[in-house]
Amino acid sequence: MTGKLGVGIIGCGNISTSYLGLAPMFRGFEIRACADINAQAAQARAEEYGIRTETVDGLLAADDIDIIVNLTVPAVHYEVSARVLDAGKHVYSEKPFVLSVEEGRDLAARAEKQGLRVGSAPDTFLGGAHQLARHLVDHGDVGRITGGTCHVLSPGMEHWHPNPDFFFKPGGGPVLDLGPYYISNLVQLIGPVRRVVAMSSIPSPQRKITSKPRHGEMISVETPTTIHAVLEFANGALVTLGASWDVKAHGHRPMELYGTEASLIVPDPNFFGGEVQVVEQGGKTRALFAWTHPLGVPNQEHGQGMMANYRTAGLADMAIAIMENRAHRCSLDFALHVVDVMTAILHSGADGEFKTLTTSCAQPDPLGLDEAQALLQN
């Protein structure tokens, strides 16, 4: 495979810098243009990264664009992705790619009619740490997974994001915003979810922005910011999920999975790297084999050290999969099941009832060392 698919971006906010900055590491695609309803934002990104700017309509009609990356706010992900598909182009969306199962099924129908692909972030589960965890689970190193916990807890987004309003509106909240990382990783490690039950609350109906340039402005909160849920997986495993933006400090690890032979400690699914541990009965940590996964190599400064950041790996895998006529890992079915889990959690939190999932999916294929290296430029 030597060709490249042309990529355009709709939405030139904060997240666009990750795609534009990291794209040159990958094979299979080339970002050629961007668009935004704010023409100045698009022009600034185009000049910064040496690509051209287009209107949204112009991008949809451009002959050299095969895939459009949808980086708009979650509330319009479905609307924009539907326009992309109707224009005859593949679409790869930021998470969550839709806000309901019905929207996802509609995009699936549009894509099938046109013979097009839909992909969706997150792709962090393709990282070296999480693929090591997948390898350990698949090869029985911890036995059968029977339970676990995962926690994504913080004080919120208004302390650092310049325009945090959408985080606290319908389509936002910690489950829909950060839940995709955690639930995607759980599904790729354990398999699909059967049903969920949850409780939720809005502890602070008003929140003050303390970031610049809007320091001191107030936000009305319209979606739950504290959610506690239990997920029952098709294999029988029970996993507790805690998601909150009302926590000043805590001592929980991001993810622990409990197997019949040992426990698996998994690092933060919001990142590609980190330390994986297998802990046996009695607390002994088992020594692991060397795992030099290409998407786990630290490549970016973070705090006082370095971290692995390979966002756009899912886009590269989709582009190459289109040209090779194989399934891509960040697929519509996978992403739709994650949306089903998240929306079921929110509905259960609202009415206190168990929710049986209406979708399922296959676990994405593992991304081994050779497969990961094939995504990267030589």
mmCIF file of N, CA, C and O in Angstrom, residues 8 40 58 94 107 155 158 187-188 192 195 259 264 297 332 336 340 345 352 373:
data_model
loop_
_atom_site.group_PDB
_atom_site.id
_atom_site.type_symbol
_atom_site.label_atom_id
_atom_site.label_comp_id
_atom_site.label_asym_id
_atom_site.label_seq_id
_atom_site.Cartn_x
_atom_site.Cartn_y
_atom_site.Cartn_z
ATOM 1 N N GLY A 8 -9.893 16.144 4.885
ATOM 2 C CA GLY A 8 -10.255 17.508 5.260
ATOM 3 C C GLY A 8 -10.817 17.513 6.662
ATOM 4 O O GLY A 8 -11.357 16.510 7.137
ATOM 5 N N GLN A 40 -12.244 32.805 10.342
ATOM 6 C CA GLN A 40 -10.951 33.230 10.873
ATOM 7 C C GLN A 40 -10.234 32.073 11.558
ATOM 8 O O GLN A 40 -9.009 31.938 11.447
ATOM 9 N N GLY A 58 -17.552 23.953 0.304
ATOM 10 C CA GLY A 58 -16.437 23.733 -0.588
ATOM 11 C C GLY A 58 -15.665 22.468 -0.244
ATOM 12 O O GLY A 58 -15.236 21.729 -1.135
ATOM 13 N N GLU A 94 -14.765 12.913 15.925
ATOM 14 C CA GLU A 94 -14.371 12.913 17.329
ATOM 15 C C GLU A 94 -15.494 12.275 18.148
ATOM 16 O O GLU A 94 -16.629 12.148 17.696
ATOM 17 N N LEU A 107 -26.785 7.003 10.510
ATOM 18 C CA LEU A 107 -25.510 7.161 9.807
ATOM 19 C C LEU A 107 -25.069 5.844 9.182
ATOM 20 O O LEU A 107 -24.510 5.827 8.076
ATOM 21 N N PRO A 155 -11.983 17.837 39.153
ATOM 22 C CA PRO A 155 -12.806 18.998 39.503
ATOM 23 C C PRO A 155 -13.600 19.567 38.327
ATOM 24 O O PRO A 155 -14.452 20.430 38.512
ATOM 25 N N GLU A 158 -13.827 23.692 33.627
ATOM 26 C CA GLU A 158 -13.909 25.151 33.589
ATOM 27 C C GLU A 158 -12.649 25.828 34.104
ATOM 28 O O GLU A 158 -12.488 27.051 33.994
ATOM 29 N N VAL A 187 -14.578 -2.444 26.471
ATOM 30 C CA VAL A 187 -15.169 -3.300 25.442
ATOM 31 C C VAL A 187 -14.092 -4.008 24.635
ATOM 32 O O VAL A 187 -14.219 -5.187 24.291
ATOM 33 N N GLN A 188 -12.983 -3.308 24.318
ATOM 34 C CA GLN A 188 -11.933 -3.982 23.554
ATOM 35 C C GLN A 188 -11.223 -5.036 24.397
ATOM 36 O O GLN A 188 -10.680 -6.001 23.857
ATOM 37 N N PRO A 192 -18.565 -6.983 24.546
ATOM 38 C CA PRO A 192 -19.727 -6.093 24.641
ATOM 39 C C PRO A 192 -20.415 -6.156 26.003
ATOM 40 O O PRO A 192 -20.258 -7.104 26.772
ATOM 41 N N ARG A 195 -26.054 -5.086 30.000
ATOM 42 C CA ARG A 195 -26.976 -4.134 30.615
ATOM 43 C C ARG A 195 -26.224 -3.287 31.620
ATOM 44 O O ARG A 195 -25.108 -3.624 32.040
ATOM 45 N N GLY A 259 -9.335 -10.941 37.313
ATOM 46 C CA GLY A 259 -9.448 -12.216 36.632
ATOM 47 C C GLY A 259 -9.443 -13.377 37.603
ATOM 48 O O GLY A 259 -9.148 -13.213 38.798
ATOM 49 N N LEU A 264 -5.441 -7.280 36.845
ATOM 50 C CA LEU A 264 -4.754 -6.517 35.801
ATOM 51 C C LEU A 264 -4.945 -5.037 36.089
ATOM 52 O O LEU A 264 -6.076 -4.544 36.153
ATOM 53 N N VAL A 297 5.713 4.203 22.593
ATOM 54 C CA VAL A 297 6.997 4.894 22.763
ATOM 55 C C VAL A 297 6.742 6.364 23.109
ATOM 56 O O VAL A 297 6.048 7.069 22.365
ATOM 57 N N LEU A 332 -17.794 1.929 13.148
ATOM 58 C CA LEU A 332 -19.119 2.426 13.530
ATOM 59 C C LEU A 332 -19.781 1.492 14.530
ATOM 60 O O LEU A 332 -20.327 1.955 15.546
ATOM 61 N N LEU A 336 -20.777 2.740 18.090
ATOM 62 C CA LEU A 336 -22.204 2.803 18.386
ATOM 63 C C LEU A 336 -22.526 2.023 19.648
ATOM 64 O O LEU A 336 -23.363 2.454 20.457
ATOM 65 N N ASP A 340 -24.258 3.430 22.957
ATOM 66 C CA ASP A 340 -25.395 2.744 23.575
ATOM 67 C C ASP A 340 -25.162 2.564 25.070
ATOM 68 O O ASP A 340 -26.052 2.813 25.896
ATOM 69 N N ILE A 345 -26.462 4.423 30.461
ATOM 70 C CA ILE A 345 -26.054 4.859 31.808
ATOM 71 C C ILE A 345 -26.783 6.142 32.192
ATOM 72 O O ILE A 345 -27.313 6.271 33.301
ATOM 73 N N GLY A 352 -33.439 5.442 37.387
ATOM 74 C CA GLY A 352 -33.103 4.436 38.377
ATOM 75 C C GLY A 352 -33.360 3.003 37.961
ATOM 76 O O GLY A 352 -33.304 2.101 38.799
ATOM 77 N N GLN A 373 3.318 -0.834 13.613
ATOM 78 C CA GLN A 373 4.426 -0.237 12.862
ATOM 79 C C GLN A 373 3.992 0.105 11.451
ATOM 80 O O GLN A 373 4.438 1.097 10.861
#
